[in-house]
Coordinates of C-alpha atoms and ligand atoms in Angstrom, one line a residue:
Chain A
M1 CA -13.5 216.6 -74.3
S2 CA -11.0 214.0 -75.5
D3 CA -10.1 213.2 -71.9
L4 CA -13.7 212.2 -71.1
P5 CA -12.8 208.5 -70.7
Q6 CA -10.1 209.4 -68.2
Q7 CA -12.6 211.6 -66.3
L8 CA -15.1 208.8 -66.2
I9 CA -12.6 206.5 -64.7
N10 CA -11.7 209.0 -62.1
G11 CA -15.4 209.5 -61.3
L12 CA -15.8 205.8 -61.0
W13 CA -13.2 205.0 -58.4
Q14 CA -13.9 208.2 -56.4
G15 CA -17.6 207.3 -56.5
A16 CA -16.9 203.8 -55.3
A17 CA -15.0 205.1 -52.2
L18 CA -17.8 207.6 -51.6
A19 CA -20.3 204.8 -51.7
L20 CA -18.5 203.0 -48.8
F21 CA -18.8 206.1 -46.7
A22 CA -22.4 206.8 -47.6
M23 CA -23.6 203.2 -47.2
G24 CA -22.4 203.2 -43.6
Y25 CA -24.0 206.6 -43.1
T26 CA -27.4 205.5 -44.4
L27 CA -27.3 202.2 -42.5
V28 CA -27.2 204.0 -39.2
F29 CA -29.9 206.3 -40.3
G30 CA -32.1 203.4 -41.4
V31 CA -31.8 201.7 -38.0
L32 CA -31.8 204.6 -35.6
D33 CA -33.3 207.5 -37.5
I34 CA -30.3 209.6 -36.6
I35 CA -27.8 211.4 -38.8
N36 CA -24.4 210.6 -37.4
L37 CA -22.5 213.7 -38.3
A38 CA -19.4 212.2 -36.7
Q39 CA -19.1 209.8 -39.7
G40 CA -16.7 212.3 -41.3
A41 CA -14.5 212.3 -38.3
T42 CA -14.6 208.5 -38.2
Y43 CA -13.5 208.5 -41.9
M44 CA -10.6 210.8 -41.0
W45 CA -9.5 208.6 -38.1
G46 CA -9.7 205.6 -40.3
A47 CA -7.1 207.2 -42.5
F48 CA -4.9 208.1 -39.6
F49 CA -5.2 204.7 -38.0
A50 CA -3.7 203.3 -41.2
F51 CA -1.1 206.1 -41.2
L52 CA -0.1 205.2 -37.6
C53 CA 0.2 201.5 -38.5
V54 CA 2.4 202.2 -41.4
T55 CA 4.6 204.9 -40.0
K56 CA 4.8 204.0 -36.3
L57 CA 4.4 200.2 -36.4
N58 CA 6.0 199.7 -39.8
W59 CA 3.2 197.4 -40.9
P60 CA 2.7 196.7 -44.5
I61 CA -0.3 198.5 -46.0
W62 CA -2.1 195.1 -46.4
Y63 CA -2.4 194.8 -42.6
A64 CA -2.9 198.5 -42.1
I65 CA -6.1 198.7 -44.2
P66 CA -8.0 196.1 -42.2
A67 CA -6.6 197.3 -39.0
A68 CA -7.8 200.8 -39.8
M69 CA -11.3 199.4 -40.6
V70 CA -11.4 197.6 -37.2
G71 CA -10.1 200.7 -35.4
A72 CA -12.7 202.9 -37.1
G73 CA -15.4 200.4 -36.4
F74 CA -14.7 200.4 -32.7
L75 CA -14.4 204.2 -32.7
A76 CA -18.0 204.3 -34.1
V77 CA -19.2 201.9 -31.4
L78 CA -17.6 204.1 -28.8
L79 CA -19.2 207.1 -30.3
D80 CA -22.6 205.5 -30.1
R81 CA -22.1 204.7 -26.4
L82 CA -20.8 208.2 -25.6
A83 CA -22.9 210.4 -27.8
F84 CA -26.1 208.5 -28.8
K85 CA -26.9 205.7 -26.4
P86 CA -27.1 208.0 -23.3
L87 CA -29.8 209.9 -25.3
R88 CA -31.8 206.6 -25.7
S89 CA -31.3 205.3 -22.2
L90 CA -29.0 206.3 -19.4
T91 CA -27.3 203.5 -17.5
S92 CA -24.7 203.5 -14.7
G93 CA -22.3 201.8 -17.1
G94 CA -22.8 204.7 -19.5
L95 CA -21.7 207.2 -16.8
V96 CA -18.6 205.2 -16.0
L97 CA -17.8 205.1 -19.7
W98 CA -18.0 208.8 -19.9
A99 CA -15.8 209.3 -16.8
G100 CA -13.2 206.9 -18.4
F101 CA -13.4 208.9 -21.6
I102 CA -12.6 212.1 -19.9
V103 CA -9.7 210.6 -18.1
F104 CA -8.5 209.2 -21.4
L105 CA -8.8 212.6 -23.1
L106 CA -6.9 214.3 -20.3
G107 CA -4.1 211.9 -20.9
A108 CA -4.1 212.2 -24.6
V109 CA -4.2 216.0 -24.9
G110 CA -3.3 217.2 -21.4
N111 CA 0.1 218.8 -20.8
L112 CA 1.5 216.0 -18.7
S113 CA 4.9 214.5 -18.3
Q114 CA 5.5 211.4 -20.4
D115 CA 5.0 208.8 -17.6
I116 CA 1.9 210.4 -16.1
K117 CA 0.5 210.8 -19.6
W118 CA 0.6 207.0 -20.3
V119 CA -0.7 206.1 -16.9
T120 CA -3.7 208.5 -17.4
I121 CA -4.4 207.1 -20.9
V122 CA -4.3 203.5 -19.9
S123 CA -6.4 204.0 -16.8
G124 CA -8.9 206.0 -18.8
A125 CA -9.1 203.1 -21.3
L126 CA -9.5 200.6 -18.5
I127 CA -12.3 202.6 -16.9
M128 CA -14.0 202.8 -20.3
L129 CA -13.7 199.1 -20.7
G130 CA -15.4 198.7 -17.3
G131 CA -18.1 201.0 -18.4
F132 CA -18.7 199.0 -21.5
V133 CA -19.0 195.8 -19.5
L134 CA -21.3 197.3 -16.9
D135 CA -23.4 198.9 -19.6
Y136 CA -23.7 195.6 -21.5
R137 CA -24.8 193.7 -18.5
S138 CA -27.3 196.2 -17.0
G139 CA -30.8 195.1 -17.3
K140 CA -32.4 198.3 -16.1
P141 CA -31.5 201.7 -17.3
L142 CA -31.5 204.6 -14.8
R143 CA -33.7 206.4 -17.2
T144 CA -35.1 205.9 -20.7
R145 CA -36.2 208.9 -22.6
E146 CA -37.5 210.5 -25.6
V147 CA -35.2 213.3 -26.7
P148 CA -35.8 215.9 -29.4
H149 CA -34.6 215.1 -32.9
L150 CA -32.0 217.7 -32.7
A151 CA -30.2 216.2 -29.8
P152 CA -28.2 213.4 -31.6
I153 CA -27.2 216.0 -34.3
I154 CA -25.8 218.3 -31.7
S155 CA -24.2 215.4 -29.9
S156 CA -22.5 214.2 -33.0
I157 CA -21.3 217.7 -33.9
G158 CA -19.7 217.7 -30.4
A159 CA -18.1 214.3 -31.0
T160 CA -16.7 215.6 -34.3
F161 CA -15.2 218.5 -32.6
I162 CA -13.5 216.3 -30.0
L163 CA -12.2 213.8 -32.6
V164 CA -10.8 216.6 -34.9
S165 CA -9.1 218.3 -32.0
L166 CA -7.6 215.0 -30.9
A167 CA -6.2 214.5 -34.4
I168 CA -4.8 218.0 -34.5
S169 CA -3.1 217.5 -31.2
Q170 CA -1.5 214.2 -32.4
F171 CA -0.7 214.9 -36.0
G172 CA -0.8 218.7 -36.3
A173 CA -3.1 220.7 -38.6
Q174 CA -0.9 220.4 -41.6
V175 CA -1.1 217.7 -44.3
S176 CA 0.4 214.3 -43.4
R177 CA 1.5 211.9 -46.1
F178 CA 2.1 208.1 -46.4
P179 CA 5.7 207.2 -47.1
P180 CA 6.3 207.0 -50.9
N181 CA 6.6 203.7 -52.8
L182 CA 3.8 201.9 -50.9
F183 CA 2.4 201.1 -54.4
P184 CA 3.8 200.8 -57.8
V185 CA 3.2 204.0 -59.7
K186 CA 3.2 202.8 -63.3
P187 CA -0.4 203.2 -64.5
Y188 CA -2.3 200.6 -66.6
N189 CA -3.7 201.7 -69.9
V190 CA -7.4 201.3 -70.1
T191 CA -7.8 202.9 -73.6
A192 CA -5.1 204.6 -75.6
E193 CA -5.5 207.8 -73.6
A194 CA -7.1 206.8 -70.4
V195 CA -5.0 205.3 -67.6
I196 CA -5.7 203.9 -64.1
S197 CA -3.0 203.6 -61.4
P198 CA -2.6 200.6 -59.2
I199 CA -3.8 202.4 -56.2
Q200 CA -7.0 203.5 -58.0
V201 CA -7.5 199.9 -59.0
L202 CA -7.2 199.0 -55.4
V203 CA -9.8 201.6 -54.4
L204 CA -12.2 200.5 -57.0
G205 CA -11.8 196.8 -56.3
L206 CA -11.8 196.9 -52.6
S207 CA -14.8 199.2 -52.6
L208 CA -16.8 197.0 -54.9
G209 CA -15.8 193.9 -52.8
L210 CA -16.9 195.6 -49.6
M211 CA -20.2 196.6 -51.2
I212 CA -20.9 193.0 -52.1
I213 CA -19.9 191.8 -48.6
L214 CA -22.2 194.4 -47.0
S215 CA -25.1 193.5 -49.3
F216 CA -24.6 189.8 -48.3
L217 CA -24.4 190.6 -44.6
I218 CA -27.6 192.7 -44.7
N219 CA -29.7 190.5 -46.9
R220 CA -28.5 187.0 -46.2
T221 CA -27.4 186.7 -42.6
Q222 CA -29.3 186.6 -39.3
M223 CA -27.3 189.6 -38.2
G224 CA -28.5 191.6 -41.2
R225 CA -32.1 190.5 -40.7
A226 CA -31.8 191.6 -37.1
I227 CA -30.5 195.0 -38.1
R228 CA -33.5 195.4 -40.5
A229 CA -35.9 194.1 -37.9
I230 CA -34.8 196.8 -35.4
A231 CA -35.2 199.4 -38.2
W232 CA -38.7 198.2 -38.5
S233 CA -39.7 197.8 -34.9
E234 CA -37.5 197.7 -31.8
R235 CA -40.3 196.3 -29.7
T236 CA -41.0 193.3 -31.9
S237 CA -37.3 192.7 -32.2
R238 CA -36.9 192.4 -28.5
L239 CA -39.8 189.9 -28.4
L240 CA -37.9 187.8 -31.0
G241 CA -35.0 187.6 -28.6
I242 CA -32.8 190.2 -30.3
N243 CA -30.4 192.1 -28.0
V244 CA -31.2 195.5 -29.4
D245 CA -28.2 197.3 -28.0
Y246 CA -25.8 194.7 -29.2
V247 CA -27.2 194.7 -32.7
I248 CA -27.0 198.5 -32.7
A249 CA -23.4 198.3 -31.7
Q250 CA -22.8 195.9 -34.6
T251 CA -24.5 198.4 -36.9
F252 CA -22.2 201.2 -35.7
F253 CA -19.2 198.9 -36.1
I254 CA -20.1 198.1 -39.8
S255 CA -20.8 201.8 -40.4
G256 CA -17.5 202.9 -38.9
A257 CA -15.5 200.2 -40.6
L258 CA -16.9 201.3 -44.0
A259 CA -16.1 205.0 -43.2
G260 CA -12.6 204.0 -42.1
A261 CA -12.1 202.0 -45.3
A262 CA -13.2 205.0 -47.4
G263 CA -10.8 207.2 -45.4
V264 CA -7.7 205.0 -45.9
L265 CA -8.5 204.4 -49.6
L266 CA -9.0 208.0 -50.5
G267 CA -6.2 209.1 -48.2
L268 CA -3.9 206.7 -50.0
A269 CA -5.2 207.6 -53.5
F270 CA -4.6 211.4 -53.0
N271 CA -1.8 210.8 -50.4
R272 CA -3.2 213.6 -48.3
L273 CA -4.3 213.2 -44.7
E274 CA -5.5 216.1 -42.6
P275 CA -7.6 216.4 -39.5
N276 CA -10.2 218.4 -41.4
M277 CA -10.6 215.9 -44.3
G278 CA -13.9 214.6 -42.9
G279 CA -15.8 217.8 -43.5
E280 CA -15.6 217.7 -47.2
V281 CA -16.7 214.0 -47.6
E282 CA -19.5 214.8 -45.1
L283 CA -21.2 217.1 -47.5
A284 CA -20.9 214.8 -50.4
G285 CA -22.0 211.8 -48.2
L286 CA -25.0 213.7 -47.0
T287 CA -26.0 214.5 -50.5
V288 CA -25.6 210.9 -51.5
I289 CA -27.8 209.5 -48.8
I290 CA -30.5 212.1 -49.5
V291 CA -30.4 211.5 -53.2
G292 CA -30.3 207.8 -52.7
G293 CA -33.3 207.9 -50.3
M294 CA -32.6 208.0 -46.6
G295 CA -31.9 204.5 -45.3
S296 CA -31.6 202.9 -48.7
I297 CA -28.3 201.1 -49.0
G298 CA -28.6 200.3 -52.7
G299 CA -29.8 203.8 -53.4
A300 CA -26.8 205.2 -51.6
A301 CA -24.4 203.1 -53.6
I302 CA -25.9 204.2 -56.9
A303 CA -26.2 207.9 -55.8
A304 CA -22.5 207.8 -54.7
F305 CA -21.4 207.0 -58.3
L306 CA -23.6 209.8 -59.5
V307 CA -22.2 212.4 -57.1
G308 CA -18.7 211.1 -57.7
M309 CA -19.1 211.7 -61.4
I310 CA -20.6 215.1 -60.9
R311 CA -17.7 216.2 -58.7
V312 CA -15.0 214.9 -61.1
L313 CA -16.7 216.3 -64.3
S314 CA -17.4 219.7 -62.8
V315 CA -13.8 220.1 -61.8
A316 CA -12.6 218.9 -65.2
Y317 CA -14.8 220.8 -67.5
I318 CA -16.1 223.8 -65.5
D319 CA -14.0 225.0 -62.6
S320 CA -12.9 223.3 -59.4
S321 CA -14.5 226.1 -57.3
F322 CA -17.9 225.0 -58.7
R323 CA -17.6 221.4 -57.6
D324 CA -19.5 221.7 -54.4
A325 CA -22.0 224.1 -56.1
F326 CA -22.9 221.3 -58.5
V327 CA -23.3 218.8 -55.7
F328 CA -25.5 221.2 -53.9
G329 CA -27.4 221.8 -57.0
L330 CA -28.2 218.1 -57.3
L331 CA -29.2 218.1 -53.7
I332 CA -31.6 220.9 -54.1
L333 CA -33.0 219.5 -57.3
V334 CA -33.8 216.2 -55.7
L335 CA -35.2 217.8 -52.6
L336 CA -37.6 219.9 -54.8
L337 CA -38.6 217.1 -57.2
R338 CA -38.4 213.9 -55.1
P339 CA -37.9 214.7 -51.4
S340 CA -37.8 211.0 -50.5
G341 CA -34.8 210.6 -52.8
I342 CA -34.5 208.9 -56.2
F343 CA -34.7 205.4 -54.8
G344 CA -36.4 206.2 -51.5
R345 CA -39.7 205.0 -50.3
S346 CA -39.8 204.9 -46.5
K347 CA -37.4 204.9 -43.7
T348 CA -36.5 201.3 -43.6
V349 CA -33.2 199.7 -44.5
R350 CA -33.3 198.1 -47.9
A351 CA -30.6 196.8 -50.1
Chain B
M1 CA -44.2 176.2 -15.6
L2 CA -45.3 179.9 -15.1
V3 CA -46.2 181.2 -11.7
V4 CA -47.2 184.8 -11.3
R5 CA -47.6 186.4 -7.9
D6 CA -48.9 189.8 -7.0
L7 CA -47.8 191.4 -10.2
C8 CA -48.1 195.2 -10.2
S9 CA -47.5 197.4 -13.2
S10 CA -48.2 201.0 -14.0
Y11 CA -48.0 203.5 -16.8
G12 CA -46.6 206.6 -15.1
A13 CA -49.0 207.4 -12.3
I14 CA -51.8 205.1 -13.6
A15 CA -51.7 201.7 -11.9
A16 CA -52.8 199.1 -14.6
L17 CA -52.1 195.9 -12.6
K18 CA -52.9 195.9 -8.9
G19 CA -51.5 192.5 -7.8
V20 CA -52.3 189.8 -10.3
S21 CA -51.7 186.2 -9.4
F22 CA -52.1 183.1 -11.6
E23 CA -50.5 179.9 -12.8
V24 CA -49.9 178.1 -16.0
P25 CA -49.1 174.4 -15.5
R26 CA -47.0 172.6 -18.0
G27 CA -49.0 171.2 -20.9
S28 CA -52.1 173.2 -20.2
V29 CA -54.0 176.0 -22.0
V30 CA -54.9 178.8 -19.6
A31 CA -57.1 181.6 -20.7
L32 CA -57.0 185.2 -19.5
V33 CA -60.3 186.9 -20.3
G34 CA -61.7 190.3 -19.5
A35 CA -63.1 193.4 -20.9
N36 CA -61.1 195.9 -22.9
G37 CA -58.8 197.8 -20.6
A38 CA -58.9 195.1 -17.9
G39 CA -55.1 194.7 -18.0
K40 CA -54.7 191.6 -20.1
S41 CA -52.0 192.9 -22.5
T42 CA -50.3 194.7 -19.6
T43 CA -50.0 191.4 -17.9
L44 CA -48.4 189.7 -20.8
N45 CA -46.1 192.6 -21.4
S46 CA -45.0 192.6 -17.8
I47 CA -44.2 188.9 -18.1
S48 CA -42.3 189.1 -21.4
G49 CA -40.2 192.0 -20.3
L50 CA -41.6 194.6 -22.6
L51 CA -42.7 196.4 -19.5
K52 CA -40.8 196.5 -16.2
P53 CA -43.2 195.4 -13.4
D54 CA -43.2 197.6 -10.3
G55 CA -43.5 194.6 -8.0
G56 CA -44.4 191.0 -7.6
S57 CA -42.8 187.8 -8.8
V58 CA -42.8 186.0 -12.1
R59 CA -41.3 182.5 -12.0
F60 CA -40.7 180.7 -15.3
D61 CA -39.3 177.2 -15.1
D62 CA -38.3 177.9 -11.4
R63 CA -36.4 181.0 -12.4
E64 CA -37.4 184.5 -11.2
I65 CA -37.6 186.6 -14.3
A66 CA -39.5 189.7 -13.2
G67 CA -37.6 192.7 -14.5
W68 CA -35.4 190.9 -16.9
R69 CA -34.7 192.2 -20.4
A70 CA -37.2 191.0 -23.0
D71 CA -34.6 189.3 -25.2
K72 CA -33.2 187.3 -22.3
I73 CA -36.7 186.1 -21.4
T74 CA -37.5 185.1 -25.0
A75 CA -34.2 183.1 -25.1
L76 CA -35.5 181.1 -22.1
G77 CA -38.3 179.8 -24.3
L78 CA -41.1 182.1 -23.6
A79 CA -42.6 183.5 -26.8
Q80 CA -45.2 186.3 -26.9
V81 CA -47.3 186.9 -29.9
P82 CA -48.3 190.5 -29.3
E83 CA -51.6 192.1 -29.9
G84 CA -52.2 193.6 -33.4
R85 CA -50.0 191.0 -35.1
Q86 CA -46.8 193.1 -35.5
V87 CA -45.2 191.5 -38.5
L88 CA -41.9 193.0 -39.5
G89 CA -43.6 194.6 -42.5
G90 CA -40.5 195.5 -44.5
L91 CA -39.0 192.0 -44.4
T92 CA -40.2 189.0 -46.4
V93 CA -42.4 186.3 -45.0
E94 CA -39.5 183.9 -44.9
E95 CA -37.2 186.4 -43.2
N96 CA -39.9 187.0 -40.5
L97 CA -40.0 183.2 -39.9
L98 CA -36.2 182.9 -39.8
L99 CA -36.0 185.7 -37.2
G100 CA -38.4 183.7 -35.1
A101 CA -35.5 181.3 -34.7
Y102 CA -33.1 184.1 -33.7
T103 CA -32.4 182.6 -30.3
R104 CA -31.6 179.2 -31.6
R105 CA -28.2 177.8 -32.6
D106 CA -29.2 174.3 -33.5
S107 CA -29.2 172.7 -37.0
E108 CA -32.9 172.0 -37.3
I109 CA -34.1 175.5 -38.2
G110 CA -34.5 174.5 -41.9
K111 CA -36.5 171.5 -40.9
D112 CA -38.8 173.6 -38.7
L113 CA -39.2 176.1 -41.5
D114 CA -40.5 173.3 -43.8
D115 CA -42.8 172.2 -41.0
I116 CA -44.3 175.7 -40.7
Y117 CA -44.8 175.8 -44.5
L118 CA -46.6 172.5 -44.3
R119 CA -48.8 173.7 -41.5
F120 CA -49.4 177.1 -43.2
P121 CA -49.4 176.6 -46.9
I122 CA -50.4 180.2 -47.6
L123 CA -47.1 181.3 -46.1
K124 CA -45.2 179.0 -48.4
N125 CA -46.8 180.6 -51.5
R126 CA -45.9 184.0 -50.2
R127 CA -42.5 183.4 -48.7
K128 CA -40.7 185.9 -50.9
Q129 CA -43.3 188.6 -50.4
I130 CA -43.0 191.6 -48.1
A131 CA -45.0 190.8 -44.9
D132 CA -46.9 194.1 -45.1
L133 CA -48.7 192.9 -48.2
L134 CA -50.3 190.0 -46.4
S135 CA -54.0 190.1 -45.3
G136 CA -54.8 190.3 -41.6
G137 CA -55.5 186.6 -41.4
E138 CA -52.3 185.7 -43.2
Q139 CA -50.3 188.0 -40.9
Q140 CA -51.8 186.3 -37.9
M141 CA -50.6 182.9 -39.4
L142 CA -47.2 184.5 -39.9
V143 CA -46.8 185.7 -36.3
L144 CA -48.0 182.3 -35.0
G145 CA -45.5 180.6 -37.3
R146 CA -42.8 183.0 -36.3
A147 CA -43.3 182.3 -32.6
L148 CA -43.3 178.6 -33.2
M149 CA -39.9 178.9 -35.0
S150 CA -38.4 179.7 -31.6
R151 CA -39.6 176.3 -30.3
P152 CA -41.2 177.9 -27.3
K153 CA -41.9 176.1 -24.0
L154 CA -44.6 178.6 -23.3
L155 CA -46.6 180.5 -26.0
M156 CA -48.4 183.7 -24.9
L157 CA -51.0 184.8 -27.4
D158 CA -52.6 188.2 -27.1
E159 CA -56.0 188.4 -28.8
P160 CA -55.1 186.3 -31.8
S161 CA -58.6 186.7 -33.2
L162 CA -58.9 190.4 -32.9
G163 CA -60.2 192.1 -36.1
L164 CA -60.4 189.0 -38.2
A165 CA -63.3 187.8 -40.3
P166 CA -65.4 185.0 -38.6
L167 CA -64.1 182.3 -41.0
I168 CA -60.5 183.3 -40.2
V169 CA -61.2 183.3 -36.5
Q170 CA -62.3 179.7 -36.7
E171 CA -59.1 178.9 -38.6
V172 CA -57.0 180.6 -36.0
F173 CA -58.7 178.7 -33.1
R174 CA -58.3 175.4 -35.0
I175 CA -54.6 176.1 -35.2
I176 CA -54.4 177.0 -31.5
S177 CA -56.1 173.7 -30.6
E178 CA -53.6 171.9 -32.7
L179 CA -50.7 173.7 -31.0
K180 CA -51.8 172.7 -27.5
E181 CA -50.6 169.2 -28.2
R182 CA -47.1 170.6 -28.6
T183 CA -46.7 173.5 -26.2
T184 CA -48.1 175.2 -23.1
I185 CA -50.3 178.2 -24.0
L186 CA -51.4 181.3 -22.2
L187 CA -54.3 182.7 -24.2
V188 CA -55.6 186.2 -23.8
E189 CA -58.9 186.8 -25.5
Q190 CA -61.9 189.2 -25.5
N191 CA -63.7 186.4 -27.3
A192 CA -64.3 184.6 -24.1
R193 CA -66.6 182.0 -25.5
K194 CA -64.0 180.7 -27.9
A195 CA -61.2 181.0 -25.4
L196 CA -63.2 179.0 -22.8
Q197 CA -63.9 176.2 -25.3
I198 CA -60.2 175.7 -25.8
A199 CA -58.8 176.3 -22.4
N200 CA -58.4 174.0 -19.4
Y201 CA -58.5 176.7 -16.8
A202 CA -59.3 180.4 -16.9
Y203 CA -58.9 183.7 -15.0
V204 CA -61.2 186.7 -15.4
L205 CA -59.4 190.0 -15.1
E206 CA -61.2 193.2 -14.0
G207 CA -59.6 196.5 -13.4
G208 CA -56.1 195.1 -13.0
R209 CA -57.2 192.3 -10.6
V210 CA -58.2 188.7 -10.9
A211 CA -62.0 188.8 -10.3
Q212 CA -62.7 185.1 -10.8
E213 CA -61.0 181.9 -11.7
G214 CA -61.9 178.3 -12.3
P215 CA -61.9 175.4 -14.7
A216 CA -63.0 176.5 -18.1
E217 CA -66.2 174.4 -18.2
E218 CA -67.3 175.7 -14.9
L219 CA -66.9 179.3 -16.0
Q220 CA -68.7 178.6 -19.2
G221 CA -71.8 177.6 -17.1
D222 CA -71.4 180.4 -14.5
P223 CA -74.4 182.8 -14.9
K224 CA -72.4 185.9 -14.0
I225 CA -69.8 185.1 -16.6
V226 CA -72.4 184.2 -19.2
E227 CA -74.1 187.6 -18.6
A228 CA -70.9 189.7 -18.6
Y229 CA -68.8 188.0 -21.3
L230 CA -70.8 185.5 -23.2
G231 CA -74.0 187.4 -23.5
R232 CA -73.8 188.2 -27.2
K233 CA -73.8 185.2 -29.5
T234 CA -71.0 185.5 -32.0
Ligands
ADP401 N1 -49.2 202.7 -23.2 C1 -50.1 203.0 -22.2 N2 -50.0 204.1 -21.6 C2 -50.9 204.5 -20.6 N3 -51.9 203.7 -20.2 C3 -52.0 202.5 -20.8 C4 -51.1 202.1 -21.8 N4 -51.5 200.8 -22.2 C5 -52.6 200.5 -21.5 N5 -52.9 201.5 -20.6 C6 -54.0 201.4 -19.7 O1 -53.8 200.3 -18.8 C7 -55.0 199.6 -18.6 C8 -54.9 198.2 -19.1 O2 -54.7 198.1 -20.5 P1 -54.4 196.8 -21.3 O3 -53.5 196.0 -20.5 O4 -54.1 197.2 -22.7 O5 -55.9 196.1 -21.3 P2 -56.4 194.9 -22.2 O6 -55.3 194.3 -22.9 O7 -57.1 194.0 -21.2 O8 -57.5 195.5 -23.1 C9 -56.1 200.4 -19.4 O9 -56.7 201.2 -18.4 C10 -55.3 201.2 -20.4 O10 -56.0 202.4 -20.6
MG402 MG1 -55.1 194.1 -24.9

């Protein structure tokens, strides 16, 4: 047990990154009452966006991280428009968006010659842009509807499937790695035996910073109040002049950016990127938001550290194959003893 | 300021409004009275954009707004205080008030907030409290204050006295009569007696149609109205 301080440090920084992922997850749930299972795929794409910036564009990592967050944020907005919004209300713009997406996909993964490939991708993107604009401006949906609760879940599983396939087609199924020497490797001594590497300091620091920014955004700004207002009552929010679709898009952007940040940071820390990396964090993230109380941002943050610790400690002192078993054990325990989560009360977003 | 012509609305196959026409001149208080189910709330919801009307015209400040999205209509300066209060229960009193100013971009929001606190001292004492914890009367004050925070040109109040104790009802009507100095009001009430005391002009809705209209004093003296709506002393 003499390496306990070291394990606690590992649990801390891994828990912090997990918290980013889970806070975005729970934010969307609090507002829309849907579990966005594609959050894991957004996380994975966040990591690959940074990878592209560093390897293809030769950007320094300090630009690649925010760029990846923005990319993942927009990806989440796009996901909302393709997979969730049509379930809430169908508009002509939404249909155009879908058509553009299919053209885009054809270009991205189809077996086309180089020139045609780019023409297809770009025209797909343009059609999608047109769909966005049309969708934004439309006052009247073609149809608004009540869909069964399962629909968004199936829809987001489908989206995950597409996003993972897309990543495999671009990067292959094997592990990709960032170029070495992005960070100094010499670790800092925390105690005589426990060390923390510069990248781990970055993960911890950036995660805590983003958590503070998120808490400020949600609690202290008009945008945050609008997000919580919609979580409470969409109808009343409309009467107050809140453009509900726009604020939902903002919510997805924040959620996606947080997932993207978690993806880059953990991708960097383990230097291991693969198209399936979202599946693993998905399970941990789901546990975190249930333990933290669905929709509770503060609860998710605290539960993330708990789950992070459990994961690290069970690997260190028991066996790595038991890691997920312990996470599941916590999940089941909480579901049995306190189904609303340790910090949960109701379905609203709190911080 | 507001001109409604032949407004029709329905819930699925059920027609709730069958051609409602009325006007709210600038600076006036117009009452919309009628029995439960007459279509009063449906009228307000069709104007504010919560409900898409099937037909007819709604002109606000010489702009045709029928079928617009609710948030765009609110941004024009038309504020609806919906039936049943509808505070944002999970947010604090102050956050509710600040969201009232959501459509505004000017720098006087803080000053207006102080004004509201002066007018409703209870809200000031409870500004950090969750709105759900307020009593019915306090919640009514909160939604009135919240609507005022948008600096509305036209305020539409849907049954502001519903379900409140008599003393609070008096307080609410006192506040409304103060507000009429500052803004134009469309007042929906089942409590026709009180509504007619405050209003300049009134319309009586029946089964989704305007059954009668006239200056408020005239309706107060009309035997038919007295029998149907003012019979019971409250
Ligand atoms: N959500 C709804 N779905 C179906 N019918 C409704 C709904 N709301 C109101 N109605 C019907 O529309 C008519 C008018 O209702 P409403 O406008 O609420 O009346 P009021 O506000 O005057 O009491 C009533 O017959 C009522 O039953
Ligand atoms: Mg009503």
